[in-house]
mmCIF file of C-alpha atoms in Angstrom:
data_model
loop_
_atom_site.group_PDB
_atom_site.id
_atom_site.type_symbol
_atom_site.label_atom_id
_atom_site.label_comp_id
_atom_site.label_asym_id
_atom_site.label_seq_id
_atom_site.Cartn_x
_atom_site.Cartn_y
_atom_site.Cartn_z
ATOM 1 C CA MET A 1 11.084 -9.181 -7.183
ATOM 2 C CA ALA A 2 11.112 -7.208 -4.869
ATOM 3 C CA GLU A 3 11.387 -8.602 -1.066
ATOM 4 C CA PRO A 4 8.277 -8.138 1.487
ATOM 5 C CA LEU A 5 8.940 -5.536 3.604
ATOM 6 C CA LYS A 6 8.646 -7.994 6.732
ATOM 7 C CA ALA A 7 12.103 -8.994 5.847
ATOM 8 C CA MET A 8 13.755 -6.559 6.705
ATOM 9 C CA TYR A 9 13.210 -9.206 10.355
ATOM 10 C CA ASN A 10 15.719 -10.960 10.300
ATOM 11 C CA LYS A 11 18.286 -13.459 12.152
ATOM 12 C CA GLU A 12 20.708 -10.373 11.153
ATOM 13 C CA PHE A 13 18.549 -6.947 12.202
ATOM 14 C CA LEU A 14 18.066 -9.003 15.843
ATOM 15 C CA ARG A 15 21.811 -10.411 16.474
ATOM 16 C CA SER A 16 22.306 -6.659 16.030
ATOM 17 C CA LEU A 17 19.709 -5.138 17.649
ATOM 18 C CA GLY A 18 21.003 -7.726 20.774
ATOM 19 C CA THR A 19 24.173 -6.855 20.858
ATOM 20 C CA LYS A 20 23.295 -2.924 20.752
ATOM 21 C CA ILE A 21 21.589 -3.949 23.829
ATOM 22 C CA HIS A 22 23.775 -6.033 25.418
ATOM 23 C CA ALA A 23 26.601 -3.182 25.526
ATOM 24 C CA VAL A 24 24.527 -2.087 28.238
ATOM 25 C CA TYR A 25 22.562 -4.745 29.732
ATOM 26 C CA GLY A 26 25.292 -7.470 30.792
ATOM 27 C CA SER A 27 22.457 -9.611 31.613
ATOM 28 C CA PHE A 28 21.280 -9.060 27.732
ATOM 29 C CA ASP A 29 21.280 -13.225 26.039
ATOM 30 C CA THR A 30 21.214 -11.513 22.410
ATOM 31 C CA ASP A 31 21.399 -16.006 21.613
ATOM 32 C CA GLY A 32 18.205 -16.729 22.730
ATOM 33 C CA PHE A 33 16.329 -13.524 22.236
ATOM 34 C CA THR A 34 17.312 -14.379 18.583
ATOM 35 C CA ALA A 35 15.936 -17.605 19.052
ATOM 36 C CA THR A 36 12.889 -16.593 20.487
ATOM 37 C CA ALA A 37 11.589 -14.399 18.315
ATOM 38 C CA MET A 38 12.286 -16.620 15.160
ATOM 39 C CA ARG A 39 10.946 -19.108 16.633
ATOM 40 C CA GLU A 40 7.609 -20.632 14.489
ATOM 41 C CA PRO A 41 5.469 -19.408 12.390
ATOM 42 C CA TRP A 42 8.610 -17.203 11.720
ATOM 43 C CA GLU A 43 8.003 -17.816 8.157
ATOM 44 C CA GLU A 44 4.732 -16.898 7.678
ATOM 45 C CA LEU A 45 4.329 -14.483 9.750
ATOM 46 C CA GLU A 46 3.750 -10.696 8.261
ATOM 47 C CA LEU A 47 5.609 -7.532 9.190
ATOM 48 C CA LYS A 48 2.967 -5.910 12.105
ATOM 49 C CA ALA A 49 3.268 -10.033 13.381
ATOM 50 C CA ARG A 50 6.260 -9.586 13.103
ATOM 51 C CA MET A 51 7.321 -6.488 15.246
ATOM 52 C CA ARG A 52 4.906 -7.884 18.360
ATOM 53 C CA ARG A 53 6.969 -10.546 18.289
ATOM 54 C CA ILE A 54 9.621 -8.877 18.412
ATOM 55 C CA THR A 55 8.195 -6.912 21.267
ATOM 56 C CA GLU A 56 6.874 -9.220 23.542
ATOM 57 C CA THR A 57 10.180 -11.231 23.119
ATOM 58 C CA LEU A 58 12.105 -8.115 24.493
ATOM 59 C CA GLY A 59 9.111 -7.471 27.602
ATOM 60 C CA THR A 60 10.332 -10.960 27.986
ATOM 61 C CA TYR A 61 14.508 -10.293 27.983
ATOM 62 C CA LEU A 62 14.908 -6.972 29.152
ATOM 63 C CA PRO A 63 14.053 -6.047 32.745
ATOM 64 C CA SER A 64 10.000 -6.736 33.569
ATOM 65 C CA HIS A 65 9.939 -3.461 35.573
ATOM 66 C CA TYR A 66 9.105 -1.883 32.625
ATOM 67 C CA GLU A 67 11.109 1.420 33.741
ATOM 68 C CA GLU A 68 13.844 0.663 33.664
ATOM 69 C CA ALA A 69 13.754 -1.645 30.293
ATOM 70 C CA LEU A 70 13.353 1.632 29.265
ATOM 71 C CA ASN A 71 15.978 3.126 30.028
ATOM 72 C CA ILE A 72 18.040 0.249 28.672
ATOM 73 C CA LEU A 73 16.779 1.446 25.467
ATOM 74 C CA TYR A 74 16.895 4.897 25.774
ATOM 75 C CA ALA A 75 20.679 3.647 26.067
ATOM 76 C CA ILE A 76 20.583 2.915 22.656
ATOM 77 C CA ASP A 77 18.123 4.853 20.974
ATOM 78 C CA LYS A 78 20.408 6.821 19.134
ATOM 79 C CA ASP A 79 22.354 4.410 17.240
ATOM 80 C CA CYS A 80 18.030 2.046 16.640
ATOM 81 C CA VAL A 81 16.621 4.923 13.832
ATOM 82 C CA GLY A 82 14.049 4.441 10.470
ATOM 83 C CA PHE A 83 11.177 2.008 9.883
ATOM 84 C CA PRO A 84 12.401 -0.855 12.118
ATOM 85 C CA TYR A 85 12.267 0.059 15.161
ATOM 86 C CA LEU A 86 8.867 1.004 15.061
ATOM 87 C CA ILE A 87 9.396 -1.396 17.565
ATOM 88 C CA PHE A 88 10.473 0.846 20.539
ATOM 89 C CA PRO A 89 7.034 2.439 20.412
ATOM 90 C CA ASP A 90 5.299 -0.708 20.956
ATOM 91 C CA PHE A 91 7.523 -2.196 23.609
ATOM 92 C CA VAL A 92 5.336 1.185 25.688
ATOM 93 C CA GLU A 93 2.180 -0.072 23.858
ATOM 94 C CA VAL A 94 2.182 -3.209 24.868
ATOM 95 C CA PHE A 95 4.014 -2.697 28.205
ATOM 96 C CA GLY A 96 3.321 0.229 28.630
ATOM 97 C CA GLY A 97 -0.189 0.725 28.861
ATOM 98 C CA LYS A 98 -0.963 0.890 33.229
ATOM 99 C CA GLU A 99 -2.456 3.629 34.277
ATOM 100 C CA GLU A 100 0.996 3.908 37.071
ATOM 101 C CA HIS A 101 2.917 4.022 33.426
ATOM 102 C CA TRP A 102 1.148 6.858 31.694
ATOM 103 C CA GLU A 103 3.414 9.902 32.348
ATOM 104 C CA LEU A 104 6.362 7.461 31.250
ATOM 105 C CA SER A 105 4.973 6.326 28.155
ATOM 106 C CA MET A 106 4.184 9.836 27.338
ATOM 107 C CA ALA A 107 8.164 11.148 27.196
ATOM 108 C CA ALA A 108 8.701 8.090 25.574
ATOM 109 C CA LEU A 109 6.267 8.223 22.717
ATOM 110 C CA GLU A 110 7.921 11.395 22.665
ATOM 111 C CA ARG A 111 10.995 10.527 22.455
ATOM 112 C CA PHE A 112 11.415 7.211 20.619
ATOM 113 C CA THR A 113 8.726 9.669 17.768
ATOM 114 C CA PRO A 114 11.234 11.448 16.012
ATOM 115 C CA LYS A 115 13.494 8.044 15.079
ATOM 116 C CA SER A 116 10.532 5.829 13.696
ATOM 117 C CA SER A 117 6.761 6.744 14.680
ATOM 118 C CA ALA A 118 4.656 6.608 17.537
ATOM 119 C CA GLU A 119 1.502 7.243 15.683
ATOM 120 C CA PHE A 120 0.429 3.833 15.695
ATOM 121 C CA ALA A 121 1.331 2.935 19.012
ATOM 122 C CA VAL A 122 -0.577 6.333 20.683
ATOM 123 C CA ARG A 123 -3.970 4.993 19.645
ATOM 124 C CA PRO A 124 -4.697 2.547 22.381
ATOM 125 C CA PHE A 125 -4.321 5.131 24.778
ATOM 126 C CA MET A 126 -6.361 7.365 22.159
ATOM 127 C CA LEU A 127 -9.082 4.426 22.758
ATOM 128 C CA ARG A 128 -8.323 3.642 26.215
ATOM 129 C CA ASP A 129 -9.162 7.521 27.625
ATOM 130 C CA PRO A 130 -9.564 10.589 24.126
ATOM 131 C CA GLN A 131 -10.073 12.851 26.354
ATOM 132 C CA ARG A 132 -6.345 12.760 28.492
ATOM 133 C CA MET A 133 -4.692 11.252 25.023
ATOM 134 C CA MET A 134 -6.187 14.462 23.282
ATOM 135 C CA LYS A 135 -4.584 16.852 26.074
ATOM 136 C CA GLN A 136 -1.619 15.063 24.993
ATOM 137 C CA MET A 137 -1.794 16.012 21.685
ATOM 138 C CA LEU A 138 -2.507 19.484 21.854
ATOM 139 C CA ILE A 139 0.478 20.044 23.996
ATOM 140 C CA TRP A 140 2.054 18.066 21.488
ATOM 141 C CA ALA A 141 0.985 20.208 18.647
ATOM 142 C CA GLU A 142 3.758 22.759 20.235
ATOM 143 C CA HIS A 143 5.886 21.167 20.467
ATOM 144 C CA PRO A 144 9.630 22.450 18.843
ATOM 145 C CA ASP A 145 10.369 19.074 16.637
ATOM 146 C CA GLU A 146 7.938 18.331 13.276
ATOM 147 C CA HIS A 147 8.582 14.516 13.836
ATOM 148 C CA VAL A 148 6.426 15.063 17.754
ATOM 149 C CA ARG A 149 3.966 17.588 15.770
ATOM 150 C CA ARG A 150 3.364 14.861 13.462
ATOM 151 C CA LEU A 151 2.647 12.909 15.836
ATOM 152 C CA ALA A 152 -1.083 14.972 17.472
ATOM 153 C CA SER A 153 -1.807 15.161 14.200
ATOM 154 C CA GLU A 154 -1.100 11.944 12.444
ATOM 155 C CA GLY A 155 -1.594 9.752 16.260
ATOM 156 C CA SER A 156 -5.443 10.795 16.029
ATOM 157 C CA ARG A 157 -6.534 10.658 12.876
ATOM 158 C CA PRO A 158 -10.394 8.257 13.339
ATOM 159 C CA ARG A 159 -8.796 6.466 9.910
ATOM 160 C CA LEU A 160 -4.726 5.605 9.441
ATOM 161 C CA PRO A 161 -4.069 3.354 7.687
ATOM 162 C CA TRP A 162 -2.039 0.067 9.284
ATOM 163 C CA GLY A 163 -3.740 1.580 12.834
ATOM 164 C CA GLN A 164 -6.298 0.784 14.501
ATOM 165 C CA ALA A 165 -9.825 2.720 13.573
ATOM 166 C CA LEU A 166 -10.680 5.722 15.892
ATOM 167 C CA PRO A 167 -14.502 5.071 16.310
ATOM 168 C CA VAL A 168 -14.541 8.056 18.557
ATOM 169 C CA PHE A 169 -13.293 9.978 16.041
ATOM 170 C CA LYS A 170 -15.693 8.724 13.329
ATOM 171 C CA ARG A 171 -18.584 9.468 15.460
ATOM 172 C CA ASP A 172 -18.359 12.355 16.389
ATOM 173 C CA PRO A 173 -14.432 14.891 15.205
ATOM 174 C CA SER A 174 -14.624 17.355 16.976
ATOM 175 C CA PRO A 175 -12.330 17.160 19.523
ATOM 176 C CA VAL A 176 -9.922 16.968 16.978
ATOM 177 C CA LEU A 177 -10.791 19.842 14.993
ATOM 178 C CA PRO A 178 -8.733 22.149 17.892
ATOM 179 C CA LEU A 179 -5.203 19.784 17.656
ATOM 180 C CA LEU A 180 -6.141 20.974 13.764
ATOM 181 C CA GLU A 181 -6.242 24.229 13.744
ATOM 182 C CA LYS A 182 -3.156 24.690 15.789
ATOM 183 C CA LEU A 183 -1.174 22.709 12.713
ATOM 184 C CA LYS A 184 -2.947 24.228 9.658
ATOM 185 C CA ALA A 185 -0.287 26.898 9.014
ATOM 186 C CA ASP A 186 2.645 24.963 9.888
ATOM 187 C CA PRO A 187 6.314 25.624 7.951
ATOM 188 C CA SER A 188 6.352 21.364 8.396
ATOM 189 C CA LEU A 189 5.612 20.239 5.147
ATOM 190 C CA TYR A 190 5.673 16.253 6.635
ATOM 191 C CA VAL A 191 3.474 17.680 9.852
ATOM 192 C CA ARG A 192 1.013 19.602 6.409
ATOM 193 C CA LYS A 193 0.885 16.066 5.345
ATOM 194 C CA SER A 194 -1.105 14.900 7.830
ATOM 195 C CA VAL A 195 -3.353 17.391 9.015
ATOM 196 C CA ALA A 196 -4.793 16.991 5.175
ATOM 197 C CA ASN A 197 -4.501 12.877 5.706
ATOM 198 C CA ASN A 198 -6.695 13.745 8.727
ATOM 199 C CA LEU A 199 -9.821 16.617 7.204
ATOM 200 C CA ASN A 200 -9.542 13.556 4.640
ATOM 201 C CA ASP A 201 -10.349 11.360 7.172
ATOM 202 C CA ILE A 202 -12.978 13.255 8.303
ATOM 203 C CA ALA A 203 -14.305 14.204 5.069
ATOM 204 C CA LYS A 204 -15.418 10.225 4.365
ATOM 205 C CA ASP A 205 -17.663 10.844 7.507
ATOM 206 C CA HIS A 206 -18.688 14.492 8.344
ATOM 207 C CA PRO A 207 -18.546 16.083 4.960
ATOM 208 C CA ALA A 208 -19.762 18.876 5.714
ATOM 209 C CA VAL A 209 -17.517 19.670 8.597
ATOM 210 C CA VAL A 210 -14.565 20.131 6.585
ATOM 211 C CA ILE A 211 -16.703 22.183 3.645
ATOM 212 C CA GLU A 212 -17.221 24.185 6.878
ATOM 213 C CA THR A 213 -13.425 24.092 8.276
ATOM 214 C CA ALA A 214 -12.700 24.492 4.627
ATOM 215 C CA ARG A 215 -14.409 27.730 3.569
ATOM 216 C CA ARG A 216 -13.105 29.339 7.053
ATOM 217 C CA TRP A 217 -8.927 28.197 6.032
ATOM 218 C CA LYS A 218 -9.268 28.438 2.271
ATOM 219 C CA GLY A 219 -7.395 32.233 1.810
ATOM 220 C CA ASN A 220 -5.758 32.925 4.887
ATOM 221 C CA ASN A 221 -1.906 31.493 4.383
ATOM 222 C CA VAL A 222 -0.044 29.403 1.849
ATOM 223 C CA ASN A 223 0.288 26.758 3.674
ATOM 224 C CA THR A 224 -3.217 26.284 4.635
ATOM 225 C CA ASP A 225 -4.700 26.081 1.657
ATOM 226 C CA TRP A 226 -2.362 23.936 0.494
ATOM 227 C CA ILE A 227 -3.698 21.746 2.954
ATOM 228 C CA VAL A 228 -7.202 22.283 2.118
ATOM 229 C CA ARG A 229 -5.757 21.522 -1.047
ATOM 230 C CA HIS A 230 -4.941 17.836 0.132
ATOM 231 C CA GLY A 231 -6.904 17.495 2.468
ATOM 232 C CA CYS A 232 -10.763 18.336 0.255
ATOM 233 C CA ARG A 233 -9.122 15.885 -2.454
ATOM 234 C CA SER A 234 -12.090 12.891 -1.583
ATOM 235 C CA LEU A 235 -14.921 15.120 -2.037
ATOM 236 C CA ILE A 236 -13.136 16.295 -5.264
ATOM 237 C CA ARG A 237 -13.580 13.284 -6.544
ATOM 238 C CA LYS A 238 -17.382 12.762 -5.634
ATOM 239 C CA ALA A 239 -16.902 16.590 -6.782
ATOM 240 C CA ALA A 240 -19.349 17.436 -3.756
ATOM 241 C CA PRO A 241 -21.001 21.307 -5.788
ATOM 242 C CA GLU A 242 -20.184 22.715 -1.860
ATOM 243 C CA ILE A 243 -15.985 22.122 -3.109
ATOM 244 C CA MET A 244 -16.128 22.255 -6.378
ATOM 245 C CA GLU A 245 -17.003 25.993 -6.553
ATOM 246 C CA LEU A 246 -14.421 26.683 -3.305
ATOM 247 C CA PHE A 247 -11.905 25.245 -5.735
ATOM 248 C CA GLY A 248 -13.464 27.365 -8.537
ATOM 249 C CA TYR A 249 -14.482 24.385 -10.572
ATOM 250 C CA ALA A 250 -16.869 25.400 -13.379
ATOM 251 C CA PRO A 251 -20.483 23.999 -13.194
ATOM 252 C CA GLU A 252 -22.514 23.118 -15.690
ATOM 253 C CA GLU A 253 -24.785 26.606 -16.744
ATOM 254 C CA SER A 254 -28.838 26.298 -17.384
ATOM 255 C CA GLY A 255 -29.015 25.528 -20.723
ATOM 256 C CA ALA A 256 -24.434 25.325 -21.644
ATOM 257 C CA PRO A 257 -23.213 22.475 -20.088
ATOM 258 C CA LEU A 258 -19.455 22.971 -19.383
ATOM 259 C CA VAL A 259 -18.709 19.606 -22.161
ATOM 260 C CA THR A 260 -20.319 20.465 -26.392
ATOM 261 C CA ALA A 261 -18.620 16.962 -27.391
ATOM 262 C CA ALA A 262 -16.784 14.024 -26.081
ATOM 263 C CA VAL A 263 -15.362 10.887 -26.852
ATOM 264 C CA LEU A 264 -13.284 8.060 -25.754
ATOM 265 C CA ALA A 265 -12.132 5.035 -27.263
ATOM 266 C CA ALA A 266 -10.035 2.059 -25.618
ATOM 267 C CA GLU A 267 -7.431 -0.165 -27.947
ATOM 268 C CA PRO A 268 -7.924 -2.687 -27.841
ATOM 269 C CA ALA A 269 -11.188 -4.033 -26.638
ATOM 270 C CA GLU A 270 -10.088 -7.041 -25.220
ATOM 271 C CA LEU A 271 -7.875 -8.091 -23.212
ATOM 272 C CA ARG A 272 -6.712 -9.847 -21.024
ATOM 273 C CA ILE A 273 -5.090 -9.690 -17.063
ATOM 274 C CA GLY A 274 -1.700 -8.256 -17.121
ATOM 275 C CA ASP A 275 -2.316 -6.647 -20.691
ATOM 276 C CA HIS A 276 -2.446 -3.002 -20.935
ATOM 277 C CA CYS A 277 -4.679 -0.746 -23.311
ATOM 278 C CA GLU A 278 -4.064 2.526 -25.031
ATOM 279 C CA LEU A 279 -7.212 5.179 -23.500
ATOM 280 C CA GLN A 280 -7.712 8.172 -26.835
ATOM 281 C CA TYR A 281 -10.004 10.561 -25.135
ATOM 282 C CA ALA A 282 -11.180 14.333 -27.431
ATOM 283 C CA LEU A 283 -13.383 16.516 -25.577
ATOM 284 C CA THR A 284 -14.691 20.738 -26.460
ATOM 285 C CA ILE A 285 -15.019 22.673 -24.040
ATOM 286 C CA ARG A 286 -18.325 25.413 -23.958
ATOM 287 C CA GLU A 287 -17.739 29.033 -25.507
ATOM 288 C CA GLY A 288 -17.090 32.335 -23.734
ATOM 289 C CA GLU A 289 -15.306 32.909 -20.730
ATOM 290 C CA PRO A 290 -12.272 30.321 -19.189
ATOM 291 C CA VAL A 291 -12.802 27.129 -17.171
ATOM 292 C CA ARG A 292 -11.589 25.612 -15.025
ATOM 293 C CA ILE A 293 -11.337 21.667 -14.981
ATOM 294 C CA ARG A 294 -10.538 18.248 -13.647
ATOM 295 C CA ILE A 295 -11.000 15.654 -16.092
ATOM 296 C CA GLU A 296 -10.810 11.957 -15.083
ATOM 297 C CA TYR A 297 -11.416 8.901 -16.250
ATOM 298 C CA GLY A 298 -13.457 5.606 -14.094
ATOM 299 C CA ILE A 299 -13.337 2.345 -14.120
ATOM 300 C CA ASP A 300 -15.791 0.535 -12.909
ATOM 301 C CA PHE A 301 -13.923 -2.781 -11.884
ATOM 302 C CA VAL A 302 -15.916 -6.265 -11.778
ATOM 303 C CA LYS A 303 -15.524 -7.818 -8.398
ATOM 304 C CA ALA A 304 -15.506 -10.986 -7.006
ATOM 305 C CA GLY A 305 -18.812 -11.501 -6.872
ATOM 306 C CA GLY A 306 -19.659 -10.182 -10.300
ATOM 307 C CA LYS A 307 -20.797 -6.123 -8.635
ATOM 308 C CA THR A 308 -18.541 -2.705 -9.507
ATOM 309 C CA SER A 309 -16.287 -0.301 -8.090
ATOM 310 C CA ARG A 310 -15.029 2.838 -9.351
ATOM 311 C CA LYS A 311 -11.946 3.970 -9.925
ATOM 312 C CA LEU A 312 -11.005 7.086 -10.820
ATOM 313 C CA PHE A 313 -7.607 8.216 -12.942
ATOM 314 C CA LEU A 314 -6.469 12.279 -13.349
ATOM 315 C CA LEU A 315 -6.160 13.432 -16.506
ATOM 316 C CA SER A 316 -5.633 17.088 -15.445
ATOM 317 C CA ASP A 317 -6.612 20.175 -13.444
ATOM 318 C CA LYS A 318 -6.357 23.535 -15.377
ATOM 319 C CA THR A 319 -8.053 26.183 -16.227
ATOM 320 C CA VAL A 320 -8.675 26.736 -20.529
ATOM 321 C CA PRO A 321 -9.859 29.296 -22.496
ATOM 322 C CA GLY A 322 -13.658 29.202 -23.741
ATOM 323 C CA GLY A 323 -14.109 26.511 -26.985
ATOM 324 C CA SER A 324 -11.103 24.757 -26.059
ATOM 325 C CA ARG A 325 -9.916 21.126 -28.165
ATOM 326 C CA LEU A 326 -8.912 19.306 -25.971
ATOM 327 C CA SER A 327 -7.252 15.720 -26.373
ATOM 328 C CA GLY A 328 -5.304 12.645 -25.024
ATOM 329 C CA ALA A 329 -3.745 9.462 -24.405
ATOM 330 C CA ARG A 330 -3.730 7.668 -21.379
ATOM 331 C CA THR A 331 -2.252 3.711 -20.781
ATOM 332 C CA HIS A 332 -3.300 1.363 -18.541
ATOM 333 C CA ARG A 333 -2.104 -1.042 -16.745
ATOM 334 C CA TRP A 334 -4.929 -4.130 -16.005
ATOM 335 C CA ALA A 335 -2.014 -5.160 -13.954
ATOM 336 C CA ASP A 336 -3.044 -7.225 -10.169
ATOM 337 C CA LEU A 337 -1.411 -5.056 -7.333
ATOM 338 C CA THR A 338 -1.308 -5.383 -3.453
ATOM 339 C CA THR A 339 -3.927 -2.800 -3.496
ATOM 340 C CA ARG A 340 -6.582 -4.325 -6.421
ATOM 341 C CA ARG A 341 -6.420 -7.569 -8.210
ATOM 342 C CA HIS A 342 -8.272 -8.033 -11.433
ATOM 343 C CA TYR A 343 -11.210 -9.743 -12.029
ATOM 344 C CA PRO A 344 -11.879 -10.856 -15.388
ATOM 345 C CA GLY A 345 -15.742 -9.333 -17.419
ATOM 346 C CA GLN A 346 -16.626 -6.454 -19.210
ATOM 347 C CA HIS A 347 -15.211 -3.085 -18.087
ATOM 348 C CA THR A 348 -17.319 0.413 -18.661
ATOM 349 C CA LEU A 349 -14.225 3.065 -18.973
ATOM 350 C CA THR A 350 -16.295 6.538 -18.280
ATOM 351 C CA LEU A 351 -14.501 9.448 -19.026
ATOM 352 C CA LEU A 352 -15.377 13.312 -16.256
ATOM 353 C CA VAL A 353 -15.185 16.633 -16.205
ATOM 354 C CA ASN A 354 -15.625 18.122 -13.541
ATOM 355 C CA GLY A 355 -17.382 15.402 -11.965
ATOM 356 C CA ARG A 356 -19.803 14.736 -14.267
ATOM 357 C CA GLU A 357 -20.197 11.845 -17.130
ATOM 358 C CA ALA A 358 -18.993 12.779 -20.664
ATOM 359 C CA ALA A 359 -18.316 10.241 -22.358
ATOM 360 C CA SER A 360 -18.029 6.373 -22.410
ATOM 361 C CA THR A 361 -16.721 3.050 -23.226
ATOM 362 C CA SER A 362 -16.055 -0.417 -22.624
ATOM 363 C CA LEU A 363 -13.855 -3.236 -23.041
ATOM 364 C CA LEU A 364 -14.240 -7.444 -22.120
ATOM 365 C CA LEU A 365 -11.466 -8.432 -19.917
ATOM 366 C CA GLU A 366 -10.159 -12.288 -19.936
ATOM 367 C CA PRO A 367 -8.552 -13.796 -17.363
ATOM 368 C CA GLN A 368 -4.568 -14.833 -17.125
ATOM 369 C CA ASN A 369 -3.268 -18.353 -19.084
ATOM 370 C CA GLU A 370 -2.932 -21.834 -17.605
ATOM 371 C CA ARG A 371 0.556 -20.155 -16.940
ATOM 372 C CA GLY A 372 0.039 -16.644 -15.970
ATOM 373 C CA THR A 373 1.382 -15.304 -17.956
ATOM 374 C CA VAL A 374 -0.476 -13.159 -20.649
ATOM 375 C CA GLN A 375 -0.967 -13.697 -24.745
#
């Protein structure tokens, strides 16, 4: 089994960091820093808690004067690149939030983000003063470095995974839209992915805003079209009619359903958590003109309390001739994941075409045996 991500923060990492700091700041106590950071309950701390422990310990062992401490980090940051060094932006978040530190902190976040990422550290500043922070984001959106431009978008996402939510933009995303306008044709895929994710976040609370934006943006630039497609992915999964039409998915027609026949089967029909099943499907498309179709299967997963929640899995997305007969198979694994735990019970599986249910079946998921292995 792979080591948990938090294991990257260990004694070796701390001593290496301490040695780098000591080389430019001779008063730095590497042994004391390492021991203090790893004090109990270090082993129980998860990733973000370890990161914050290291940050706070840096604050104890670096000079108390914020600008002086930043200058020490600046002196070594060229050798501190990658995910573990999120502690540098985190230092800004923890110790640079005072009003008198604003300019210093903005410069530090801009400097550190290409070496790790300041997307999490910037959010408390956004929560404290969203108007001022959005002005800064608009400046960053024109920065020559793609990492800084990405920070402008990623830092303003209403629902950033692992990051603090931004309720102000969940309620009203309008301040974010001018920023996304600046970045909608960015040459960097790294930036475009962030813009698309920002749109997708907004779509969860304000679908009409994203639909209107998609209509305005689509068809003007190949980079923008990529953003529109990926930014509307949640709306496509929900088969929002306006979005399905925008992307050319075939609608139902009066007296001529899109799918004239369909079947879905799961084998075996009884299995245990940790097993896998084979899904087979077949369907026939109505006669006539070629149509664009999106084929998915959905599973109504049983939750801990007995209720169900549907998750969709993409099978195919393409244009096919009218009258096509399509079939396929997919292996689905029922092992627990970090993002999904399985519970015993009857599970309904549904075949969907352009968001409409076409066929269904069910299977019985049983518990693992007492030793945790499957039978």
